[in-house]
Amino acid sequence: MRREPLLLAVAPHGLIACIGHGDDLQVLAAFAPGEEATFASWLTHRPPDEPCRMLVDLPDEAYEVEDLPRVRGSDRRALLARRLAHWFPEPRFARASALGPLPDGRKGFERVLFAGLERSTDLLPWLERLEADGRRLELLVPAASLLPRLPLPGAHPRRRNKATSRPRLIATSGRAGLRISLLGGEHTLFSRVVRGASAPITDPQSLGAEIERTRDYLVSQRRIASDAPLTRIVVDLPGDAGTEHHSLPPVRVAAAGALPEGELPGGHDAHLLLSLRRAPTTIGWPLVPGTRRWPALPARRLFVALGLLAATALGAAAWLDHQAQAQAEAAAAAERARAAHAAAVAAEEAELAAREAERAALAALSMESPPPPQESTPEPATPTCPPEIPAPPAPIARRIDGILRRPDGEILLWMEGAWQSARSLGLHPVGGTAAAVSPPTGRIRLRSGDHWPIGEVFLPGAQPLPEPARGDTAPAALGSVGGVQP
């Protein structure tokens, strides 16, 4: 639950401290100018962590309007800071507000309102006491900035429509005196406090004269057009026939103790304090050095920095662990690859060794063992017989190195380095154009590269045929298979 803030109102007559209770207001203390020490002593009896908000209702205010180039980001902040330093001696008690595009429609420019204090001598002593006590000042706002938030005619136009509302010239009376302000939508475009305003408050003609004087000044400064429609409103004041009268709702104001006469805030001041209580922290001035909107912000930033550092450390540790795991997996994969390669090499070597052993065994089996030695025994005498006729030699398997079919149909075989006729060797051509021959049985086909047992009887009588002429035919075209071409 949000704590109620301590409401402080600074005016030329001093400072009052209040606190809100619903729609009511309770005045806790009042201090005249020069009683800053008493105010500091009174603060020691308040809770140290109590939030504070301060309302500045002083006459030393100034308003300037400029048309600046439309820029963004750091360039815009630097430009506004330079213009604030140009217009006000202490830019921390000033604020720049964008009023939107120019009325004449020029592109690339925007209208900016600069508002702030020209003198801060009546404000600084109270702020210094708050700073010395270590108070948390969450909002520092001038009274003119709260005028659009009062329950006045045309207040909060942005809640009903987004169209620009008609400018209003409003006259109010508070602790600072008679204040005449020009309101445009949610912005206070101009405000002045009339010094010694006791007569205008009671005299409607004098009040109307001050309002017209303010209007003439705004016209001369080109803040408004001379023929522009302008609504004149007086709040809880007597006005003439050319002005509208409006009264603020009553606010119950109670005093916590005995206060000097005239220190209780009136209806206008009470509504300003209630608006201060509900106002967002974005409408005020920049806070003075040494005070912060969020006093625990440095500690929070430290905690955030520590959290980021811890997260970074954990992330780095996780990343390093992941890298180490990846390297270990890569090393294991490389080791498995080396082992697989070594196993493959060993298997290949073993296969080669087995093949060599198989070749050696086959070579050993193919070798014929020499016949065992026989004892010499005398042969018995045999009768002399006529010599026997030797048996014909067994056919020898000879290789057919080439087969050639001549144009006349004759088949030639290249055997033993010469062309032989297939018919002379007992072989017959096979039907078709295939370069093949068959024995008389006709069950097998012989092609180039095959072996066929041919007896010696064919060779002596077989005369090598002349080599076929190159112009006869091409063996490849005639279907020679493995034939030898001269």
CSV table of C-alpha atoms in Angstrom, one decimal:
chain,number,residue,atom,x,y,z
A,1,MET,CA,0.0,0.0,0.0
A,2,ARG,CA,1.4,3.4,-1.0
A,3,ARG,CA,2.2,5.7,1.9
A,4,GLU,CA,0.7,9.2,2.0
A,5,PRO,CA,3.3,11.8,1.0
A,6,LEU,CA,4.1,14.9,3.1
A,7,LEU,CA,2.8,17.9,1.1
A,8,LEU,CA,4.9,21.0,1.4
A,9,ALA,CA,3.8,24.4,-0.2
A,10,VAL,CA,6.4,27.2,-0.5
A,11,ALA,CA,5.0,30.7,-1.0
A,12,PRO,CA,6.4,34.2,-0.4
A,13,HIS,CA,4.8,34.1,3.0
A,14,GLY,CA,6.6,30.9,4.1
A,15,LEU,CA,6.0,27.2,4.0
A,16,ILE,CA,3.1,25.0,5.2
A,17,ALA,CA,3.2,21.2,5.7
A,18,CYS,CA,0.1,19.2,5.0
A,19,ILE,CA,-1.0,15.6,4.6
A,20,GLY,CA,-4.1,14.3,2.7
A,21,HIS,CA,-6.9,12.1,4.1
A,22,GLY,CA,-9.1,11.0,1.2
A,23,ASP,CA,-10.6,14.3,-0.2
A,24,ASP,CA,-9.7,16.2,3.0
A,25,LEU,CA,-6.6,18.0,3.9
A,26,GLN,CA,-4.8,18.4,7.3
A,27,VAL,CA,-2.3,21.2,7.9
A,28,LEU,CA,0.5,19.9,10.2
A,29,ALA,CA,2.7,23.0,10.6
A,30,ALA,CA,3.4,26.4,9.1
A,31,PHE,CA,6.7,28.3,9.0
A,32,ALA,CA,7.4,31.9,8.1
A,33,PRO,CA,10.4,33.0,6.0
A,34,GLY,CA,13.6,32.7,8.1
A,35,GLU,CA,12.3,29.8,10.2
A,36,GLU,CA,14.3,27.2,8.3
A,37,ALA,CA,16.0,26.0,11.4
A,38,THR,CA,12.6,25.4,13.1
A,39,PHE,CA,11.4,23.6,10.0
A,40,ALA,CA,14.5,21.3,10.2
A,41,SER,CA,13.8,20.6,13.9
A,42,TRP,CA,10.2,19.7,13.1
A,43,LEU,CA,11.4,17.3,10.3
A,44,THR,CA,13.3,15.2,12.9
A,45,HIS,CA,10.0,14.2,14.5
A,46,ARG,CA,8.7,12.9,11.2
A,47,PRO,CA,9.3,9.3,9.9
A,48,PRO,CA,12.7,9.3,8.1
A,49,ASP,CA,11.4,7.3,5.1
A,50,GLU,CA,8.3,9.5,4.6
A,51,PRO,CA,8.0,10.6,0.9
A,52,CYS,CA,7.8,14.3,0.3
A,53,ARG,CA,6.3,16.4,-2.5
A,54,MET,CA,6.7,20.2,-2.8
A,55,LEU,CA,4.6,22.8,-4.4
A,56,VAL,CA,6.3,26.1,-5.5
A,57,ASP,CA,3.9,29.0,-5.6
A,58,LEU,CA,6.2,32.0,-6.2
A,59,PRO,CA,5.8,35.0,-8.5
A,60,ASP,CA,9.3,34.8,-10.1
A,61,GLU,CA,8.2,32.7,-13.0
A,62,ALA,CA,9.0,33.2,-16.7
A,63,TYR,CA,7.7,31.6,-19.9
A,64,GLU,CA,9.4,31.5,-23.3
A,65,VAL,CA,8.2,29.9,-26.5
A,66,GLU,CA,10.7,28.9,-29.3
A,67,ASP,CA,10.4,27.1,-32.7
A,68,LEU,CA,13.2,24.6,-32.8
A,69,PRO,CA,14.4,22.0,-35.3
A,70,ARG,CA,12.8,18.6,-34.8
A,71,VAL,CA,15.5,16.3,-33.7
A,72,ARG,CA,15.5,13.1,-31.7
A,73,GLY,CA,17.5,11.4,-29.0
A,74,SER,CA,20.6,12.8,-27.5
A,75,ASP,CA,20.6,15.7,-30.0
A,76,ARG,CA,17.2,16.9,-28.8
A,77,ARG,CA,18.2,16.6,-25.1
A,78,ALA,CA,21.4,18.6,-25.8
A,79,LEU,CA,19.5,21.3,-27.7
A,80,LEU,CA,16.8,21.7,-24.9
A,81,ALA,CA,19.6,21.8,-22.3
A,82,ARG,CA,21.3,24.6,-24.1
A,83,ARG,CA,18.1,26.6,-24.5
A,84,LEU,CA,17.2,26.1,-20.8
A,85,ALA,CA,20.6,27.3,-19.7
A,86,HIS,CA,20.1,30.4,-22.0
A,87,TRP,CA,16.8,31.4,-20.5
A,88,PHE,CA,17.2,30.5,-16.8
A,89,PRO,CA,20.1,31.0,-14.4
A,90,GLU,CA,19.3,27.6,-12.7
A,91,PRO,CA,18.0,25.1,-15.3
A,92,ARG,CA,17.2,22.6,-12.6
A,93,PHE,CA,14.2,24.9,-11.7
A,94,ALA,CA,12.9,25.0,-15.3
A,95,ARG,CA,11.3,22.6,-17.7
A,96,ALA,CA,10.8,22.3,-21.5
A,97,SER,CA,7.5,21.1,-22.9
A,98,ALA,CA,6.7,20.2,-26.5
A,99,LEU,CA,3.7,22.0,-27.9
A,100,GLY,CA,3.5,20.1,-31.1
A,101,PRO,CA,4.0,21.2,-34.8
A,102,LEU,CA,4.0,24.9,-35.8
A,103,PRO,CA,0.6,26.5,-36.5
A,104,ASP,CA,1.8,27.7,-39.9
A,105,GLY,CA,2.5,24.1,-41.0
A,106,ARG,CA,6.2,24.3,-41.5
A,107,LYS,CA,7.9,21.0,-41.6
A,108,GLY,CA,11.0,19.9,-39.6
A,109,PHE,CA,10.2,22.3,-36.7
A,110,GLU,CA,8.4,22.0,-33.4
A,111,ARG,CA,7.2,24.5,-30.9
A,112,VAL,CA,8.7,24.2,-27.4
A,113,LEU,CA,7.6,26.0,-24.2
A,114,PHE,CA,10.3,26.8,-21.6
A,115,ALA,CA,9.0,27.6,-18.1
A,116,GLY,CA,11.0,28.1,-14.9
A,117,LEU,CA,12.0,30.4,-12.0
A,118,GLU,CA,14.1,33.5,-12.7
A,119,ARG,CA,15.0,33.7,-9.0
A,120,SER,CA,15.3,30.8,-6.5
A,121,THR,CA,16.3,32.7,-3.3
A,122,ASP,CA,12.9,32.0,-1.7
A,123,LEU,CA,13.1,28.3,-2.5
A,124,LEU,CA,16.7,27.2,-1.9
A,125,PRO,CA,16.7,27.5,2.0
A,126,TRP,CA,13.8,25.0,2.3
A,127,LEU,CA,15.3,22.6,-0.2
A,128,GLU,CA,18.7,22.7,1.6
A,129,ARG,CA,16.9,21.8,4.9
A,130,LEU,CA,15.3,18.8,3.2
A,131,GLU,CA,18.6,17.7,1.7
A,132,ALA,CA,20.4,18.0,5.1
A,133,ASP,CA,17.7,15.9,6.7
A,134,GLY,CA,18.0,13.2,4.0
A,135,ARG,CA,14.4,13.5,2.9
A,136,ARG,CA,13.1,11.7,-0.2
A,137,LEU,CA,11.7,14.4,-2.4
A,138,GLU,CA,9.8,12.7,-5.2
A,139,LEU,CA,8.2,15.7,-6.9
A,140,LEU,CA,9.0,19.4,-7.2
A,141,VAL,CA,6.4,21.2,-9.2
A,142,PRO,CA,5.3,24.9,-9.8
A,143,ALA,CA,1.7,25.9,-9.0
A,144,ALA,CA,1.1,26.9,-12.7
A,145,SER,CA,1.8,23.4,-13.9
A,146,LEU,CA,-1.1,22.1,-11.7
A,147,LEU,CA,-3.7,24.6,-12.9
A,148,PRO,CA,-4.8,22.3,-15.8
A,149,ARG,CA,-5.5,19.6,-13.3
A,150,LEU,CA,-8.0,21.6,-11.2
A,151,PRO,CA,-11.7,21.0,-11.7
A,152,LEU,CA,-12.2,24.0,-14.0
A,153,PRO,CA,-14.2,24.4,-17.2
A,154,GLY,CA,-12.5,22.6,-20.1
A,155,ALA,CA,-10.1,20.7,-17.8
A,156,HIS,CA,-8.5,17.5,-19.1
A,157,PRO,CA,-9.6,17.8,-22.7
A,158,ARG,CA,-7.5,14.8,-23.6
A,159,ARG,CA,-10.0,12.6,-21.8
A,160,ARG,CA,-12.9,13.6,-24.0
A,161,ASN,CA,-11.3,14.3,-27.4
A,162,LYS,CA,-7.8,14.8,-28.8
A,163,ALA,CA,-8.7,18.1,-30.6
A,164,THR,CA,-6.9,21.2,-29.4
A,165,SER,CA,-9.1,23.0,-26.8
A,166,ARG,CA,-9.9,26.7,-26.9
A,167,PRO,CA,-7.3,28.8,-25.0
A,168,ARG,CA,-8.5,30.0,-21.5
A,169,LEU,CA,-7.4,32.9,-19.5
A,170,ILE,CA,-8.0,32.0,-15.8
A,171,ALA,CA,-7.7,34.3,-12.8
A,172,THR,CA,-7.3,32.7,-9.4
A,173,SER,CA,-6.3,34.0,-5.9
A,174,GLY,CA,-4.0,32.1,-3.6
A,175,ARG,CA,-1.3,32.5,-1.0
A,176,ALA,CA,1.0,34.0,-3.6
A,177,GLY,CA,-1.6,36.6,-4.7
A,178,LEU,CA,-3.7,37.1,-7.8
A,179,ARG,CA,-2.5,34.7,-10.5
A,180,ILE,CA,-3.6,35.1,-14.1
A,181,SER,CA,-2.7,32.1,-16.4
A,182,LEU,CA,-3.2,31.2,-20.0
A,183,LEU,CA,-4.1,27.5,-20.4
A,184,GLY,CA,-4.0,25.6,-23.6
A,185,GLY,CA,-5.2,22.0,-23.3
A,186,GLU,CA,-3.0,20.3,-20.7
A,187,HIS,CA,-0.3,23.0,-20.8
A,188,THR,CA,0.1,26.3,-18.9
A,189,LEU,CA,1.4,28.6,-21.6
A,190,PHE,CA,1.8,31.6,-19.5
A,191,SER,CA,1.3,32.6,-15.8
A,192,ARG,CA,1.9,35.8,-13.8
A,193,VAL,CA,1.3,36.8,-10.2
A,194,VAL,CA,0.1,40.3,-9.6
A,195,ARG,CA,1.9,41.9,-6.8
A,196,GLY,CA,-0.1,43.9,-4.3
A,197,ALA,CA,-3.4,42.5,-5.6
A,198,SER,CA,-5.7,43.3,-2.8
A,199,ALA,CA,-7.6,45.9,-4.8
A,200,PRO,CA,-8.2,43.7,-8.0
A,201,ILE,CA,-9.6,40.9,-5.8
A,202,THR,CA,-12.4,43.1,-4.5
A,203,ASP,CA,-13.0,45.3,-7.5
A,204,PRO,CA,-14.4,43.5,-10.6
A,205,GLN,CA,-13.3,46.4,-12.9
A,206,SER,CA,-9.7,46.3,-11.6
A,207,LEU,CA,-9.7,42.5,-12.1
A,208,GLY,CA,-11.0,42.8,-15.6
A,209,ALA,CA,-8.3,45.4,-16.3
A,210,GLU,CA,-5.6,43.0,-15.2
A,211,ILE,CA,-7.0,40.3,-17.3
A,212,GLU,CA,-7.1,42.6,-20.4
A,213,ARG,CA,-3.6,43.8,-19.6
A,214,THR,CA,-2.4,40.2,-19.6
A,215,ARG,CA,-4.1,39.5,-22.9
A,216,ASP,CA,-2.5,42.6,-24.5
A,217,TYR,CA,0.9,41.4,-23.4
A,218,LEU,CA,0.3,37.9,-24.9
A,219,VAL,CA,-0.8,39.5,-28.1
A,220,SER,CA,2.3,41.7,-28.3
A,221,GLN,CA,4.5,38.7,-27.6
A,222,ARG,CA,2.7,36.8,-30.4
A,223,ARG,CA,1.6,34.1,-28.0
A,224,ILE,CA,-1.9,34.4,-29.2
A,225,ALA,CA,-3.5,36.1,-32.2
A,226,SER,CA,-5.3,39.4,-31.7
A,227,ASP,CA,-8.5,38.0,-33.2
A,228,ALA,CA,-8.2,34.5,-31.6
A,229,PRO,CA,-11.2,33.5,-29.5
A,230,LEU,CA,-10.2,33.5,-25.8
A,231,THR,CA,-12.3,32.4,-22.8
A,232,ARG,CA,-11.9,34.5,-19.7
A,233,ILE,CA,-12.7,32.7,-16.4
A,234,VAL,CA,-12.5,33.9,-12.9
A,235,VAL,CA,-12.4,31.4,-10.1
A,236,ASP,CA,-14.1,32.3,-6.8
A,237,LEU,CA,-13.6,36.0,-7.6
A,238,PRO,CA,-15.9,38.8,-8.6
A,239,GLY,CA,-15.8,39.5,-12.3
A,240,ASP,CA,-17.3,41.8,-14.8
A,241,ALA,CA,-19.8,40.9,-17.6
A,242,GLY,CA,-17.1,39.8,-20.0
A,243,THR,CA,-15.9,36.9,-17.9
A,244,GLU,CA,-17.2,33.5,-16.8
A,245,HIS,CA,-17.5,32.8,-13.1
A,246,HIS,CA,-16.6,29.4,-11.7
A,247,SER,CA,-16.3,28.1,-8.1
A,248,LEU,CA,-14.2,25.2,-7.0
A,249,PRO,CA,-15.8,22.5,-4.9
A,250,PRO,CA,-15.2,23.0,-1.1
A,251,VAL,CA,-12.4,21.1,0.6
A,252,ARG,CA,-12.4,20.4,4.3
A,253,VAL,CA,-9.1,21.7,5.8
A,254,ALA,CA,-8.2,20.9,9.3
A,255,ALA,CA,-5.3,22.1,11.5
A,256,ALA,CA,-3.3,19.7,13.6
A,257,GLY,CA,-2.5,22.4,16.2
A,258,ALA,CA,-2.6,26.2,16.7
A,259,LEU,CA,-1.5,28.0,13.6
A,260,PRO,CA,-1.0,31.7,13.0
A,261,GLU,CA,-4.0,33.6,11.6
A,262,GLY,CA,-4.4,33.3,7.8
A,263,GLU,CA,-2.1,30.3,7.5
A,264,LEU,CA,-4.8,27.9,6.6
A,265,PRO,CA,-4.9,27.4,2.8
A,266,GLY,CA,-8.0,28.6,0.9
A,267,GLY,CA,-10.0,26.7,-1.6
A,268,HIS,CA,-7.6,27.3,-4.5
A,269,ASP,CA,-4.5,26.4,-2.5
A,270,ALA,CA,-6.2,23.3,-1.0
A,271,HIS,CA,-7.1,22.1,-4.5
A,272,LEU,CA,-3.5,22.7,-5.6
A,273,LEU,CA,-2.3,20.5,-2.7
A,274,LEU,CA,-4.7,17.8,-3.5
A,275,SER,CA,-3.6,17.9,-7.2
A,276,LEU,CA,0.0,17.7,-6.0
A,277,ARG,CA,-0.9,14.6,-4.0
A,278,ARG,CA,-2.3,12.9,-7.1
A,279,ALA,CA,0.0,14.3,-9.8
A,280,PRO,CA,2.5,12.0,-11.6
A,281,THR,CA,6.2,12.5,-11.1
A,282,THR,CA,6.7,13.3,-14.8
A,283,ILE,CA,5.3,16.9,-14.6
A,284,GLY,CA,7.7,18.4,-12.1
A,285,TRP,CA,11.1,20.1,-12.4
A,286,PRO,CA,14.3,18.0,-12.3
A,287,LEU,CA,15.1,17.2,-8.7
A,288,VAL,CA,17.8,19.2,-7.0
A,289,PRO,CA,21.2,17.7,-6.5
A,290,GLY,CA,21.4,15.4,-3.5
A,291,THR,CA,17.8,14.3,-3.7
A,292,ARG,CA,16.4,11.5,-5.8
A,293,ARG,CA,13.0,10.3,-6.9
A,294,TRP,CA,14.0,6.8,-5.9
A,295,PRO,CA,16.5,7.0,-3.0
A,296,ALA,CA,17.2,3.2,-3.3
A,297,LEU,CA,18.2,3.6,-6.9
A,298,PRO,CA,22.0,3.3,-6.4
A,299,ALA,CA,21.5,0.1,-4.3
A,300,ARG,CA,19.1,-1.2,-7.0
A,301,ARG,CA,21.6,-0.5,-9.7
A,302,LEU,CA,24.3,-2.2,-7.6
A,303,PHE,CA,22.0,-5.3,-7.2
A,304,VAL,CA,21.3,-5.3,-10.9
A,305,ALA,CA,25.0,-5.0,-11.7
A,306,LEU,CA,25.8,-7.9,-9.3
A,307,GLY,CA,23.0,-9.9,-10.9
A,308,LEU,CA,24.3,-9.3,-14.4
A,309,LEU,CA,27.8,-10.1,-13.2
A,310,ALA,CA,26.6,-13.4,-11.6
A,311,ALA,CA,24.6,-14.3,-14.7
A,312,THR,CA,27.6,-13.5,-16.9
A,313,ALA,CA,29.8,-15.7,-14.7
A,314,LEU,CA,27.3,-18.6,-14.7
A,315,GLY,CA,27.0,-18.2,-18.5
A,316,ALA,CA,30.7,-18.2,-18.9
A,317,ALA,CA,31.1,-21.3,-16.7
A,318,ALA,CA,28.3,-23.1,-18.6
A,319,TRP,CA,30.0,-22.1,-21.9
A,320,LEU,CA,33.4,-23.3,-20.7
A,321,ASP,CA,31.9,-26.6,-19.5
A,322,HIS,CA,30.2,-27.0,-22.9
A,323,GLN,CA,33.4,-26.3,-24.7
A,324,ALA,CA,35.3,-28.8,-22.5
A,325,GLN,CA,32.6,-31.4,-23.1
A,326,ALA,CA,32.7,-30.7,-26.9
A,327,GLN,CA,36.5,-31.0,-26.9
A,328,ALA,CA,36.3,-34.3,-25.0
A,329,GLU,CA,33.7,-35.7,-27.4
A,330,ALA,CA,35.9,-34.6,-30.3
A,331,ALA,CA,39.0,-36.3,-28.8
A,332,ALA,CA,37.0,-39.5,-28.1
A,333,ALA,CA,35.6,-39.4,-31.7
A,334,ALA,CA,39.2,-38.9,-33.1
A,335,GLU,CA,40.4,-41.8,-30.9
A,336,ARG,CA,37.6,-44.0,-32.1
A,337,ALA,CA,38.5,-43.1,-35.7
A,338,ARG,CA,42.1,-43.9,-35.1
A,339,ALA,CA,41.2,-47.2,-33.5
A,340,ALA,CA,38.9,-48.1,-36.4
A,341,HIS,CA,41.6,-47.2,-38.9
A,342,ALA,CA,44.1,-49.3,-37.1
A,343,ALA,CA,41.7,-52.2,-37.0
A,344,ALA,CA,41.0,-51.8,-40.7
A,345,VAL,CA,44.7,-51.8,-41.5
A,346,ALA,CA,45.3,-54.8,-39.3
A,347,ALA,CA,42.4,-56.7,-40.9
A,348,GLU,CA,43.7,-55.8,-44.4
A,349,GLU,CA,47.2,-57.0,-43.4
A,350,ALA,CA,45.7,-60.2,-42.0
A,351,GLU,CA,43.7,-60.8,-45.2
A,352,LEU,CA,46.8,-60.2,-47.3
A,353,ALA,CA,48.7,-62.7,-45.1
A,354,ALA,CA,45.9,-65.2,-45.5
A,355,ARG,CA,46.0,-64.8,-49.2
A,356,GLU,CA,49.7,-65.3,-49.3
A,357,ALA,CA,49.4,-68.4,-47.2
A,358,GLU,CA,46.7,-69.7,-49.5
A,359,ARG,CA,48.8,-69.1,-52.5
A,360,ALA,CA,51.8,-70.8,-50.9
A,361,ALA,CA,49.6,-73.8,-50.0
A,362,LEU,CA,48.2,-74.0,-53.5
A,363,ALA,CA,51.7,-73.8,-54.9
A,364,ALA,CA,52.9,-76.6,-52.6
A,365,LEU,CA,49.9,-78.8,-53.6
A,366,SER,CA,50.5,-78.2,-57.3
A,367,MET,CA,54.1,-79.4,-57.1
A,368,GLU,CA,54.5,-83.1,-57.8
A,369,SER,CA,56.6,-85.0,-55.3
A,370,PRO,CA,59.5,-86.9,-56.9
A,371,PRO,CA,59.1,-90.7,-57.3
A,372,PRO,CA,60.6,-92.7,-54.4
A,373,PRO,CA,64.0,-94.2,-55.3
A,374,GLN,CA,63.8,-97.9,-56.4
A,375,GLU,CA,66.4,-100.5,-55.6
A,376,SER,CA,68.2,-101.7,-58.6
A,377,THR,CA,67.3,-105.3,-59.1
A,378,PRO,CA,68.4,-107.4,-61.9
A,379,GLU,CA,65.8,-107.8,-64.6
A,380,PRO,CA,65.1,-111.2,-65.8
A,381,ALA,CA,66.1,-112.0,-69.2
A,382,THR,CA,63.3,-111.7,-71.7
A,383,PRO,CA,63.1,-113.0,-75.1
A,384,THR,CA,63.8,-110.6,-77.9
A,385,CYS,CA,60.7,-109.3,-79.4
A,386,PRO,CA,60.2,-107.2,-82.5
A,387,PRO,CA,59.8,-103.5,-81.7
A,388,GLU,CA,56.3,-102.3,-81.1
A,389,ILE,CA,54.7,-99.5,-83.1
A,390,PRO,CA,54.4,-96.5,-80.7
A,391,ALA,CA,50.9,-95.3,-80.0
A,392,PRO,CA,49.9,-91.9,-81.4
A,393,PRO,CA,50.5,-89.1,-79.0
A,394,ALA,CA,47.6,-87.8,-77.0
A,395,PRO,CA,46.0,-84.5,-78.2
A,396,ILE,CA,47.5,-81.4,-76.7
A,397,ALA,CA,45.2,-78.6,-75.5
A,398,ARG,CA,46.2,-75.6,-77.5
A,399,ARG,CA,45.0,-72.0,-77.0
A,400,ILE,CA,43.0,-70.2,-79.7
A,401,ASP,CA,44.5,-66.8,-79.8
A,402,GLY,CA,42.2,-65.4,-82.4
A,403,ILE,CA,39.2,-66.2,-84.7
A,404,LEU,CA,38.7,-64.5,-88.0
A,405,ARG,CA,35.8,-65.0,-90.4
A,406,ARG,CA,36.7,-64.2,-94.0
A,407,PRO,CA,34.3,-62.8,-96.5
A,408,ASP,CA,34.0,-66.1,-98.2
A,409,GLY,CA,32.8,-67.7,-95.0
A,410,GLU,CA,36.1,-69.5,-94.1
A,411,ILE,CA,37.1,-69.4,-90.4
A,412,LEU,CA,40.8,-68.9,-89.6
A,413,LEU,CA,42.2,-69.5,-86.2
A,414,TRP,CA,45.4,-67.9,-84.8
A,415,MET,CA,47.3,-70.8,-83.1
A,416,GLU,CA,50.9,-71.3,-82.4
A,417,GLY,CA,51.8,-68.0,-84.1
A,418,ALA,CA,50.1,-68.8,-87.5
A,419,TRP,CA,46.7,-68.7,-89.1
A,420,GLN,CA,45.2,-72.2,-89.4
A,421,SER,CA,42.0,-73.2,-91.1
A,422,ALA,CA,39.3,-74.3,-88.8
A,423,ARG,CA,38.2,-77.0,-91.2
A,424,SER,CA,41.7,-78.5,-91.2
A,425,LEU,CA,41.6,-78.7,-87.4
A,426,GLY,CA,38.3,-80.5,-87.4
A,427,LEU,CA,36.2,-77.5,-86.3
A,428,HIS,CA,33.2,-76.0,-88.0
A,429,PRO,CA,31.9,-72.5,-88.1
A,430,VAL,CA,28.9,-71.6,-86.0
A,431,GLY,CA,25.8,-70.3,-87.7
A,432,GLY,CA,25.4,-66.5,-87.9
A,433,THR,CA,28.0,-63.9,-87.8
A,434,ALA,CA,29.6,-64.8,-84.5
A,435,ALA,CA,33.3,-65.4,-84.5
A,436,ALA,CA,33.1,-68.9,-83.0
A,437,VAL,CA,33.7,-72.5,-84.0
A,438,SER,CA,32.4,-75.8,-82.6
A,439,PRO,CA,33.7,-79.4,-82.7
A,440,PRO,CA,31.9,-82.0,-84.7
A,441,THR,CA,29.7,-82.8,-81.8
A,442,GLY,CA,28.3,-79.3,-81.9
A,443,ARG,CA,27.7,-79.2,-78.1
A,444,ILE,CA,30.2,-76.4,-77.2
A,445,ARG,CA,31.4,-73.2,-78.8
A,446,LEU,CA,34.9,-72.2,-78.9
A,447,ARG,CA,35.9,-68.5,-78.9
A,448,SER,CA,39.1,-66.6,-78.8
A,449,GLY,CA,41.0,-67.4,-75.7
A,450,ASP,CA,39.6,-70.9,-75.2
A,451,HIS,CA,41.6,-74.1,-75.3
A,452,TRP,CA,40.9,-77.2,-77.5
A,453,PRO,CA,42.9,-80.4,-77.6
A,454,ILE,CA,44.3,-80.8,-81.1
A,455,GLY,CA,46.4,-83.8,-82.1
A,456,GLU,CA,49.8,-83.6,-83.7
A,457,VAL,CA,48.3,-85.0,-86.9
A,458,PHE,CA,46.8,-81.8,-87.8
A,459,LEU,CA,49.8,-79.6,-87.2
A,460,PRO,CA,52.4,-81.1,-89.6
A,461,GLY,CA,50.0,-81.2,-92.5
A,462,ALA,CA,48.5,-77.8,-91.7
A,463,GLN,CA,50.1,-75.1,-93.6
A,464,PRO,CA,50.0,-71.5,-92.3
A,465,LEU,CA,47.6,-69.6,-94.3
A,466,PRO,CA,48.5,-66.2,-95.6
A,467,GLU,CA,47.6,-63.3,-93.5
A,468,PRO,CA,44.3,-61.8,-94.5
A,469,ALA,CA,44.7,-58.7,-96.6
A,470,ARG,CA,43.8,-55.4,-94.9
A,471,GLY,CA,41.2,-54.7,-97.5
A,472,ASP,CA,39.3,-58.0,-97.0
A,473,THR,CA,37.2,-57.0,-94.0
A,474,ALA,CA,37.7,-55.7,-90.5
A,475,PRO,CA,37.7,-58.5,-87.9
A,476,ALA,CA,36.0,-56.1,-85.4
A,477,ALA,CA,33.2,-55.3,-87.8
A,478,LEU,CA,32.8,-59.1,-88.5
A,479,GLY,CA,32.4,-59.8,-84.8
A,480,SER,CA,35.9,-61.0,-83.9
A,481,VAL,CA,36.1,-61.8,-80.2
A,482,GLY,CA,39.5,-61.3,-78.7
A,483,GLY,CA,40.9,-61.8,-82.1
A,484,VAL,CA,44.5,-61.0,-83.0
A,485,GLN,CA,44.6,-58.5,-85.8
A,486,PRO,CA,47.9,-58.3,-87.8
